[in-house]
């Protein structure tokens, strides 16, 4: 029988993959979901695919539908329409009333709140996964010891959940999920319980473990840096809809919404481009001279000049220069006036928030703040070169093939956090 939205898993929140479906797809198969989930007045509509061995990070603001997606994939909630398939195994299909219960899915799920068994020590919490799959006590504990060693938890083996820290409990929950050797791994905020001092090291360890996993991995996170560093691709959900997906480099270079732009530390403006002169008339007022890939391929006829293209314009805070007075010798084509509303310390720089048309975030050095006397309430001038902007078609708009064809070149995932220096500091 298909469960209703909101039905909860009774025992511990962990899906061990026991039962007739256990082991299905463990050689590594693609996860494909296309469907909707109705939870009260909220509807999630999602189309996604994750390849074997791929790490897909799910980003979105609170209430966007990230947890609803996780519950549907794990079998805690049934789809209202559509299907979920893992290789040749159909996990959920509303049209045929097919539904594999959570306890029978080859899925490892790590909840943000751990859900460890309080009466079991750490070793037996991890051993629980192979035990319910039919392993004997000795074999299950041997499997548990292997994962405890990999995650540097051996010293905690005989402790109970109430005797370890939150970060340690999260790692135990991860070890339990991996000990089941699942075909699909779902991680809900896997690093959120760790303190900042240890998060970087644990992130690298986790990424190393995930590199050895043959199935798809989905990570639910609110941390853009975590997503950028750990994931092969990003999928962004807002208001129950997928608004953007792509590699970290693609999403960082061309954010589709203001939420994504804030995640990657970019100024983002919507407007319409006049391809005849390279000017974007911004939705919120004002104009910007921009660079626009393949603009020379747009016909320069009279009709082309009168027709404008809906675009988004990205502008890095570090690409904007701030002045105490209007610059008279600046080579920048974009010059506008504003008022400082706030200043924020970001590790090695100061981020200045300027109320203007258009508004802007500007990154400056500490010495520049002192030299220019920057503080909230004072008027300033901003300048930015057209070559520092990136204008691209607004998602959902129909553009000419020459425009639609641009794609940022795929780039390898960076090995260190500082490769995405534009991200807001943590």
mmCIF file of C-alpha atoms in Angstrom, residues 267 314-322 332 336 361-363 383-385 387-389:
data_model
loop_
_atom_site.group_PDB
_atom_site.id
_atom_site.type_symbol
_atom_site.label_atom_id
_atom_site.label_comp_id
_atom_site.label_asym_id
_atom_site.label_seq_id
_atom_site.Cartn_x
_atom_site.Cartn_y
_atom_site.Cartn_z
ATOM 1 C CA UNK A 267 25.461 40.789 -8.173
ATOM 2 C CA UNK A 314 26.185 38.931 -13.509
ATOM 3 C CA UNK A 315 28.746 41.286 -11.974
ATOM 4 C CA UNK A 316 31.319 40.284 -9.362
ATOM 5 C CA UNK A 317 31.583 42.528 -6.278
ATOM 6 C CA UNK A 318 35.344 42.670 -6.826
ATOM 7 C CA UNK A 319 34.816 44.012 -10.368
ATOM 8 C CA UNK A 320 33.132 47.195 -9.105
ATOM 9 C CA UNK A 321 35.244 50.177 -8.093
ATOM 10 C CA UNK A 322 34.005 52.587 -5.438
ATOM 11 C CA UNK A 332 34.589 52.239 -17.278
ATOM 12 C CA UNK A 336 26.399 55.364 -11.199
ATOM 13 C CA UNK A 361 27.630 44.678 -3.363
ATOM 14 C CA UNK A 362 31.215 45.907 -3.659
ATOM 15 C CA UNK A 363 34.334 44.225 -2.277
ATOM 16 C CA UNK A 383 32.105 52.153 -11.784
ATOM 17 C CA UNK A 384 32.403 48.879 -13.647
ATOM 18 C CA UNK A 385 33.776 47.977 -17.045
ATOM 19 C CA UNK A 387 34.015 43.652 -20.032
ATOM 20 C CA UNK A 388 33.580 42.648 -16.374
ATOM 21 C CA UNK A 389 29.883 41.874 -16.856
#
